[in-house]
Coordinates of C-alpha atoms in Angstrom, one line a residue:
M29 CA -28.3 1.1 -16.3
E30 CA -25.9 -1.5 -15.0
Q31 CA -27.0 -5.1 -14.8
Y32 CA -26.6 -6.9 -11.6
E33 CA -24.6 -10.1 -11.7
P34 CA -23.8 -12.5 -8.9
D35 CA -20.9 -11.4 -6.7
R36 CA -17.9 -13.6 -6.4
L37 CA -15.3 -11.6 -4.6
T38 CA -11.8 -11.7 -5.9
P39 CA -9.0 -12.5 -3.4
A40 CA -8.0 -8.8 -3.4
Q41 CA -11.5 -7.7 -2.5
V42 CA -11.7 -10.3 0.3
A43 CA -8.3 -9.1 1.6
A44 CA -9.6 -5.5 1.5
I45 CA -12.7 -6.5 3.6
R46 CA -10.5 -8.4 6.1
R47 CA -8.3 -5.3 6.4
S48 CA -11.4 -3.3 7.1
Y49 CA -12.6 -5.7 9.8
R50 CA -9.2 -6.1 11.3
N51 CA -8.1 -2.5 11.6
G52 CA -9.8 -0.3 9.1
R53 CA -13.0 1.9 9.4
A54 CA -15.1 -1.2 10.1
A55 CA -12.9 -2.3 13.0
L56 CA -14.0 0.4 15.4
T57 CA -17.1 2.5 16.0
R58 CA -17.6 5.5 13.8
R59 CA -16.6 7.7 16.7
S60 CA -13.1 7.2 18.1
L61 CA -12.7 4.7 20.9
L62 CA -11.0 7.5 22.8
R63 CA -14.5 8.7 23.6
A64 CA -15.3 7.4 27.0
S65 CA -18.8 6.4 25.8
A66 CA -17.5 4.4 22.8
G67 CA -17.5 0.7 23.0
G68 CA -15.1 -1.9 21.8
A69 CA -14.4 -3.4 18.4
L70 CA -17.4 -4.3 16.4
T71 CA -18.6 -7.9 16.3
L72 CA -17.3 -9.7 13.3
G73 CA -19.5 -11.7 11.1
G74 CA -20.9 -12.1 7.7
L75 CA -17.5 -12.3 6.0
G76 CA -18.1 -15.9 5.0
A77 CA -21.3 -15.0 3.3
L78 CA -19.6 -12.4 1.2
S79 CA -17.4 -15.1 -0.3
A80 CA -20.3 -17.1 -1.5
C81 CA -21.4 -17.2 -5.1
G82 CA -24.1 -14.7 -4.6
I83 CA -27.7 -14.9 -5.9
P84 CA -29.2 -15.6 -9.3
A85 CA -28.8 -12.7 -11.8
A86 CA -31.9 -10.5 -11.7
G87 CA -31.4 -8.9 -15.0
K88 CA -32.0 -5.2 -15.4
T89 CA -34.0 -3.4 -12.8
A90 CA -36.2 -0.4 -13.0
G91 CA -34.5 2.5 -11.4
G92 CA -36.1 4.0 -8.4
T93 CA -38.7 1.4 -8.0
S94 CA -41.1 2.3 -5.2
A95 CA -43.9 0.5 -3.4
E96 CA -47.0 2.3 -2.6
D97 CA -46.1 5.1 -0.1
H98 CA -47.8 4.4 3.2
S99 CA -46.3 7.5 4.9
A100 CA -49.7 9.3 5.3
K101 CA -51.3 6.4 7.1
E102 CA -48.3 4.8 8.8
K103 CA -46.5 7.4 10.9
T104 CA -43.2 5.5 11.1
V105 CA -39.8 5.3 9.4
S106 CA -37.2 2.6 9.6
F107 CA -33.7 4.0 9.7
S108 CA -30.5 1.8 9.5
N109 CA -27.2 3.5 10.5
W110 CA -23.7 2.7 11.6
T111 CA -22.9 2.2 15.3
E112 CA -22.1 5.3 17.4
Y113 CA -23.2 7.6 14.6
M114 CA -26.1 9.4 16.4
D115 CA -26.4 11.7 19.4
V116 CA -27.2 9.9 22.6
D117 CA -28.3 11.3 26.0
D118 CA -26.5 10.7 29.3
S119 CA -28.5 7.6 30.0
G120 CA -27.4 6.1 26.7
K121 CA -31.0 5.0 25.9
H122 CA -32.4 8.0 24.0
H123 CA -31.4 9.9 20.8
P124 CA -32.4 13.5 21.5
T125 CA -32.6 14.6 17.9
L126 CA -34.7 11.6 16.9
D127 CA -37.0 12.1 19.8
A128 CA -37.5 15.7 18.9
F129 CA -38.4 14.7 15.3
T130 CA -41.0 12.3 16.6
Q131 CA -42.5 15.0 18.9
R132 CA -42.7 17.5 16.1
T133 CA -44.0 15.2 13.3
G134 CA -45.7 12.3 15.1
I135 CA -43.5 10.0 13.0
K136 CA -41.9 7.3 15.2
V137 CA -38.3 6.3 14.1
K138 CA -37.3 2.7 14.3
Y139 CA -33.6 3.4 14.6
T140 CA -31.2 0.4 14.2
E141 CA -27.4 0.4 14.3
D142 CA -27.1 -2.6 12.1
I143 CA -24.4 -1.4 9.6
N144 CA -20.9 -2.6 10.6
D145 CA -19.3 -2.6 7.2
N146 CA -20.4 -1.6 3.7
N147 CA -19.7 -5.0 2.1
E148 CA -21.4 -6.9 4.9
F149 CA -24.5 -4.7 4.7
F150 CA -24.6 -5.0 1.0
G151 CA -24.6 -8.7 1.3
K152 CA -27.5 -8.4 3.8
I153 CA -29.8 -6.3 1.6
K154 CA -28.9 -7.4 -2.0
P155 CA -31.2 -10.5 -2.1
Q156 CA -34.3 -8.4 -1.5
L157 CA -33.2 -5.5 -3.7
A158 CA -32.2 -7.8 -6.6
A159 CA -35.6 -9.5 -6.3
G160 CA -37.5 -6.3 -6.3
Q161 CA -38.5 -6.7 -2.6
D162 CA -38.8 -4.4 0.4
T163 CA -35.7 -4.6 2.6
G164 CA -37.7 -3.5 5.6
R165 CA -35.8 -0.2 5.7
D166 CA -36.8 3.2 4.6
L167 CA -33.5 5.0 5.1
I168 CA -30.0 3.6 5.0
V169 CA -26.5 5.2 5.3
L170 CA -23.9 4.1 2.8
T171 CA -20.4 5.2 2.1
D172 CA -20.1 7.0 -1.2
W173 CA -18.7 4.1 -3.3
L174 CA -21.4 1.7 -2.2
A175 CA -24.1 4.4 -2.6
A176 CA -22.8 4.9 -6.2
R177 CA -23.1 1.1 -6.8
L178 CA -26.7 1.0 -5.7
I179 CA -27.6 4.1 -7.8
R180 CA -26.0 2.4 -10.9
L181 CA -28.0 -0.7 -10.2
G182 CA -31.3 1.2 -9.9
W183 CA -31.8 0.0 -6.3
V184 CA -32.4 3.4 -4.6
Q185 CA -35.2 5.8 -5.2
K186 CA -34.9 9.3 -6.7
L187 CA -35.7 11.8 -4.0
D188 CA -38.6 14.3 -4.2
P189 CA -37.0 17.8 -4.0
S190 CA -40.3 19.3 -2.7
H191 CA -39.8 17.3 0.5
L192 CA -36.2 18.5 1.0
P193 CA -36.3 22.3 1.1
H194 CA -33.7 22.6 4.0
A195 CA -31.5 19.9 2.4
F196 CA -31.5 21.6 -0.9
A197 CA -30.8 25.0 0.5
N198 CA -28.3 24.1 3.2
L199 CA -26.1 21.4 1.6
S200 CA -22.5 22.5 1.7
P201 CA -21.0 23.2 -1.8
Q202 CA -18.2 20.7 -0.9
F203 CA -20.7 17.9 -1.2
R204 CA -23.1 19.0 -3.9
T205 CA -21.8 17.4 -7.1
P206 CA -20.2 14.0 -6.6
D207 CA -19.5 12.2 -9.9
W208 CA -21.7 9.3 -8.9
D209 CA -24.8 11.4 -8.0
P210 CA -24.6 14.8 -9.7
G211 CA -27.0 17.3 -8.1
R212 CA -27.8 14.8 -5.3
A213 CA -30.8 13.3 -7.0
Y214 CA -30.6 10.0 -5.0
S215 CA -28.7 10.8 -1.9
Y216 CA -27.8 13.4 0.7
P217 CA -24.6 13.2 2.9
W218 CA -25.1 12.2 6.5
Q219 CA -21.5 13.1 7.4
G220 CA -18.2 13.8 5.7
I221 CA -15.0 12.0 6.4
S222 CA -11.8 13.9 5.8
T223 CA -8.3 12.4 5.5
V224 CA -5.5 14.7 6.8
I225 CA -1.9 14.4 8.1
A226 CA -1.7 14.1 11.9
Y227 CA 1.5 14.4 13.9
N228 CA 2.9 14.3 17.4
K229 CA 4.9 17.5 18.0
K230 CA 7.0 16.0 20.7
A231 CA 8.0 13.0 18.5
L232 CA 8.8 15.3 15.6
D233 CA 11.3 17.2 17.8
G234 CA 11.4 20.1 15.4
V235 CA 11.0 18.2 12.1
E236 CA 8.5 20.0 9.8
V237 CA 5.8 18.0 8.2
K238 CA 3.5 19.6 5.7
S239 CA 3.0 17.1 2.9
V240 CA 2.9 13.4 2.0
S241 CA 6.4 14.0 0.4
D242 CA 7.7 14.9 3.9
L243 CA 6.3 11.6 5.2
L244 CA 7.9 9.6 2.5
D245 CA 11.2 11.4 2.0
N246 CA 12.5 12.9 5.2
P247 CA 15.1 10.5 6.6
K248 CA 14.6 11.8 10.1
L249 CA 11.2 10.2 10.1
K250 CA 12.4 6.8 8.9
G251 CA 10.3 4.0 10.6
R252 CA 8.0 6.5 12.3
V253 CA 5.5 7.2 9.5
G254 CA 2.0 5.6 9.0
F255 CA -0.3 5.3 6.1
L256 CA -3.9 3.9 6.1
T257 CA -5.1 0.5 5.2
E258 CA -8.0 2.0 3.3
M259 CA -7.0 2.1 -0.4
R260 CA -8.9 5.2 -1.4
D261 CA -7.5 7.3 1.5
T262 CA -3.9 6.4 1.1
M263 CA -3.9 6.4 -2.7
G264 CA -5.9 9.6 -2.9
M265 CA -3.6 11.5 -0.7
T266 CA -0.5 10.1 -2.5
L267 CA -2.0 11.0 -5.9
L268 CA -2.7 14.6 -4.7
D269 CA 0.9 14.9 -3.5
M270 CA 2.1 13.9 -7.0
G271 CA 0.0 16.6 -8.6
K272 CA -2.8 14.2 -9.8
D273 CA -6.5 14.7 -9.2
P274 CA -8.0 11.6 -7.4
G275 CA -11.2 12.4 -9.3
R276 CA -9.6 12.0 -12.7
F277 CA -6.5 9.8 -12.4
T278 CA -5.4 7.1 -14.9
D279 CA -4.1 3.6 -14.5
D280 CA -0.6 4.9 -15.1
D281 CA -1.1 7.6 -12.4
Y282 CA -2.2 4.9 -10.0
D283 CA 0.7 2.7 -10.7
A284 CA 3.1 5.6 -10.2
A285 CA 1.6 6.3 -6.8
I286 CA 1.9 2.6 -5.9
A287 CA 5.6 2.7 -6.9
R288 CA 6.2 5.8 -4.8
L289 CA 4.7 4.2 -1.7
Q290 CA 6.6 0.9 -2.4
K291 CA 9.8 2.8 -2.2
G292 CA 8.7 4.0 1.3
V293 CA 8.0 0.4 2.3
D294 CA 11.3 -0.9 0.8
K295 CA 13.5 1.6 2.6
G296 CA 11.7 1.3 5.9
Q297 CA 10.3 4.8 5.8
I298 CA 6.8 3.6 6.4
R299 CA 6.4 1.9 9.8
R300 CA 3.1 0.3 8.9
F301 CA -0.3 0.6 7.3
T302 CA -2.9 1.1 9.9
G303 CA -6.6 1.6 10.6
N304 CA -7.9 3.6 13.5
D305 CA -5.2 1.9 15.6
Y306 CA -2.8 4.6 14.6
T307 CA -4.4 6.7 17.4
S308 CA -2.5 4.9 20.2
D309 CA 0.8 4.9 18.3
L310 CA 0.5 8.6 17.5
T311 CA -0.3 9.6 21.1
K312 CA 2.6 7.6 22.4
G313 CA 5.0 9.0 19.8
D314 CA 5.7 5.6 18.1
L315 CA 4.4 7.3 15.0
A316 CA 5.7 10.8 14.5
A317 CA 3.3 11.5 11.7
C318 CA 0.7 9.6 9.7
L319 CA -2.4 9.9 7.5
A320 CA -5.4 10.2 9.8
W321 CA -9.2 10.6 9.8
A322 CA -10.4 14.0 11.0
G323 CA -13.0 12.5 13.4
D324 CA -10.2 10.8 15.3
V325 CA -7.9 13.9 15.2
V326 CA -10.6 16.0 16.9
Q327 CA -10.6 13.6 19.9
L328 CA -6.8 13.1 19.9
K329 CA -6.2 16.9 20.1
A330 CA -8.7 17.2 22.9
D331 CA -6.9 14.5 24.9
S332 CA -3.2 15.1 24.0
P333 CA -1.6 18.5 23.6
D334 CA 1.2 17.0 21.5
V335 CA -1.1 15.9 18.7
D336 CA -2.0 18.3 15.8
F337 CA -2.8 18.2 12.1
V338 CA -1.9 19.8 8.8
I339 CA -3.7 20.1 5.5
P340 CA -1.2 19.7 2.7
D341 CA -1.0 22.5 0.1
S342 CA -1.8 19.8 -2.5
G343 CA -5.2 19.2 -0.8
Y344 CA -6.9 16.5 1.2
L345 CA -9.4 13.7 0.6
T346 CA -13.0 13.8 1.6
S347 CA -15.5 10.9 1.4
S348 CA -19.0 10.8 2.7
D349 CA -21.6 8.5 4.3
N350 CA -24.9 9.1 2.6
L351 CA -28.6 8.8 3.3
C352 CA -30.5 6.8 0.6
V353 CA -34.0 5.5 0.3
P354 CA -33.9 1.9 -1.0
N355 CA -36.4 0.6 -3.6
K356 CA -39.8 -0.6 -2.3
A357 CA -39.4 1.3 0.9
R358 CA -42.9 1.7 2.4
H359 CA -42.4 5.2 3.9
K360 CA -40.4 7.2 1.4
T361 CA -42.0 10.6 2.3
N362 CA -41.4 10.0 6.0
A363 CA -37.8 9.2 5.1
E364 CA -37.4 12.4 3.1
R365 CA -38.8 14.4 6.0
L366 CA -36.2 12.9 8.3
I367 CA -33.4 13.7 5.8
D368 CA -34.6 17.2 5.6
Y369 CA -34.9 17.5 9.4
Y370 CA -31.1 16.9 9.7
Y371 CA -30.4 19.7 7.4
E372 CA -32.0 22.3 9.7
P373 CA -28.9 24.1 11.2
P374 CA -30.0 23.7 14.9
V375 CA -30.4 19.9 14.5
A376 CA -27.3 19.5 12.4
A377 CA -25.3 21.4 15.1
Q378 CA -26.6 19.1 17.8
L379 CA -25.5 16.1 15.8
A380 CA -22.1 17.6 14.9
A381 CA -21.4 18.5 18.5
Y382 CA -21.8 14.8 19.5
I383 CA -20.2 12.9 16.7
N384 CA -17.4 15.3 15.5
Y385 CA -17.3 14.4 11.9
V386 CA -17.5 16.9 9.0
C387 CA -20.9 18.5 9.0
P388 CA -22.3 18.7 5.5
V389 CA -24.8 21.5 6.4
D390 CA -24.1 25.1 5.8
G391 CA -25.1 27.8 8.3
V392 CA -24.3 25.6 11.3
K393 CA -21.5 27.6 12.9
D394 CA -23.6 30.0 15.1
E395 CA -25.8 27.2 16.2
L396 CA -22.9 24.9 17.1
A397 CA -21.2 27.8 19.0
K398 CA -24.2 27.8 21.3
I399 CA -23.4 24.2 22.2
D400 CA -19.6 24.0 21.9
K401 CA -17.5 27.0 20.9
D402 CA -14.4 24.8 20.3
A403 CA -16.3 22.6 17.9
A404 CA -17.7 25.6 16.0
A405 CA -14.1 26.9 15.5
N406 CA -12.7 23.5 14.5
P407 CA -12.1 23.3 10.7
L408 CA -12.1 19.5 10.9
I409 CA -15.8 19.7 11.8
L410 CA -16.8 22.9 10.0
P411 CA -14.3 23.5 7.1
D412 CA -14.2 27.1 6.0
K413 CA -14.4 28.0 2.3
A414 CA -10.7 28.0 1.9
M415 CA -10.4 24.5 3.3
Q416 CA -13.4 23.3 1.4
A417 CA -11.7 24.4 -1.8
R418 CA -8.8 22.1 -1.1
S419 CA -11.1 19.1 -0.7
H420 CA -11.0 16.3 -3.3
S421 CA -13.0 13.1 -3.8
F422 CA -11.8 9.7 -5.1
R423 CA -13.5 9.0 -8.3
S424 CA -15.9 6.2 -8.9
L425 CA -14.4 2.9 -10.0
S426 CA -15.7 0.2 -12.3
Q427 CA -15.7 -3.4 -11.0
K428 CA -12.7 -4.1 -13.2
E429 CA -10.8 -1.1 -11.8
E430 CA -11.6 -1.9 -8.2
T431 CA -10.4 -5.5 -8.6
A432 CA -7.1 -4.3 -10.2
Y433 CA -6.5 -1.5 -7.8
E434 CA -7.2 -3.5 -4.7
T435 CA -4.9 -6.3 -5.9
K436 CA -2.0 -3.9 -6.3
F437 CA -2.8 -2.2 -3.0
A438 CA -3.0 -5.5 -1.1
K439 CA 0.4 -6.4 -2.5
L440 CA 1.8 -3.1 -1.3
T441 CA 0.4 -3.4 2.2
G442 CA 1.2 -7.1 2.6
A443 CA -2.5 -7.9 3.2

């Protein structure tokens, strides 16, 4: 098991966090701002704390350390999630699926939208976890790379399969075997996040875009192409285009992909590296084509007939946000019951219809069609088997690799 050491972020990692706050996934709510119900940019904060020296080393921790489970006597569960990542009724005050869970089980859900950024949230909970203390949370949602870190450190609990019959049976094959949690012993996906190529048909004016190579090499697109500020998304899609597996690449492969993108920067092919702010540029036609997140594309297509997407023949990148039970959680069984609840197809369909990310639950299509036929037919929400087969994940990185790769990517993007 990996030993926890105090965090002193490298300049490259600090730059990556600032990119995320400024215009990456952390800059906006999980659902696109194009949704009328979505709010503005997230409140910034906590960045200074991340640059501190950290906390005293805690030595090796025992994996999956639990407190006494009080689920039987205390009918409650504390659930921390990202903002705008749960269904909400018209009043904006109630979460219908959570309310239905409470009505069925008697378990009250203390639902808190207190995750704005993975690094910021890690800085918030690491003192308690490193000290072997309760974080006050029974269930948390972490992006795959951070979930992997907590599993390596032994800071999340192994799940009890007997409490997860729906989750075990209905988990999509696309998400079953991540390299950081084979067999999903410690986590289950909340939602998937796919990276695809989006384009504005009017702005393309007949130019065909089917691949990352088209973005980088077609002179008719010079200065009208966008890539993402998130390293894993941009580098993963570029590696795929070069015939490399993002789940198995080498340092040399990574350097070759950096060099390929650098050429696009040097010759002015790439207009800029963006976060969710590509949405306005794409809609206006300032960007003819770009890498994009599927959740945004769903809304862009609904609002603009000129916007569409393509899945390259080389494949596309999928990451996930994942449900985990932290060490010392008081209500582990209640948390597992809540995880399992969201793997019931009718419940998963209700959530998918609202947030429009990739649903990780098999058997949802018929249920979703009862709510929203367009959503049920949308491969960006419910990928078919052929599309799932073209999905790839970015492999887990060591601390040394992450520092080196972020440094090179920061230099490429000018961060």
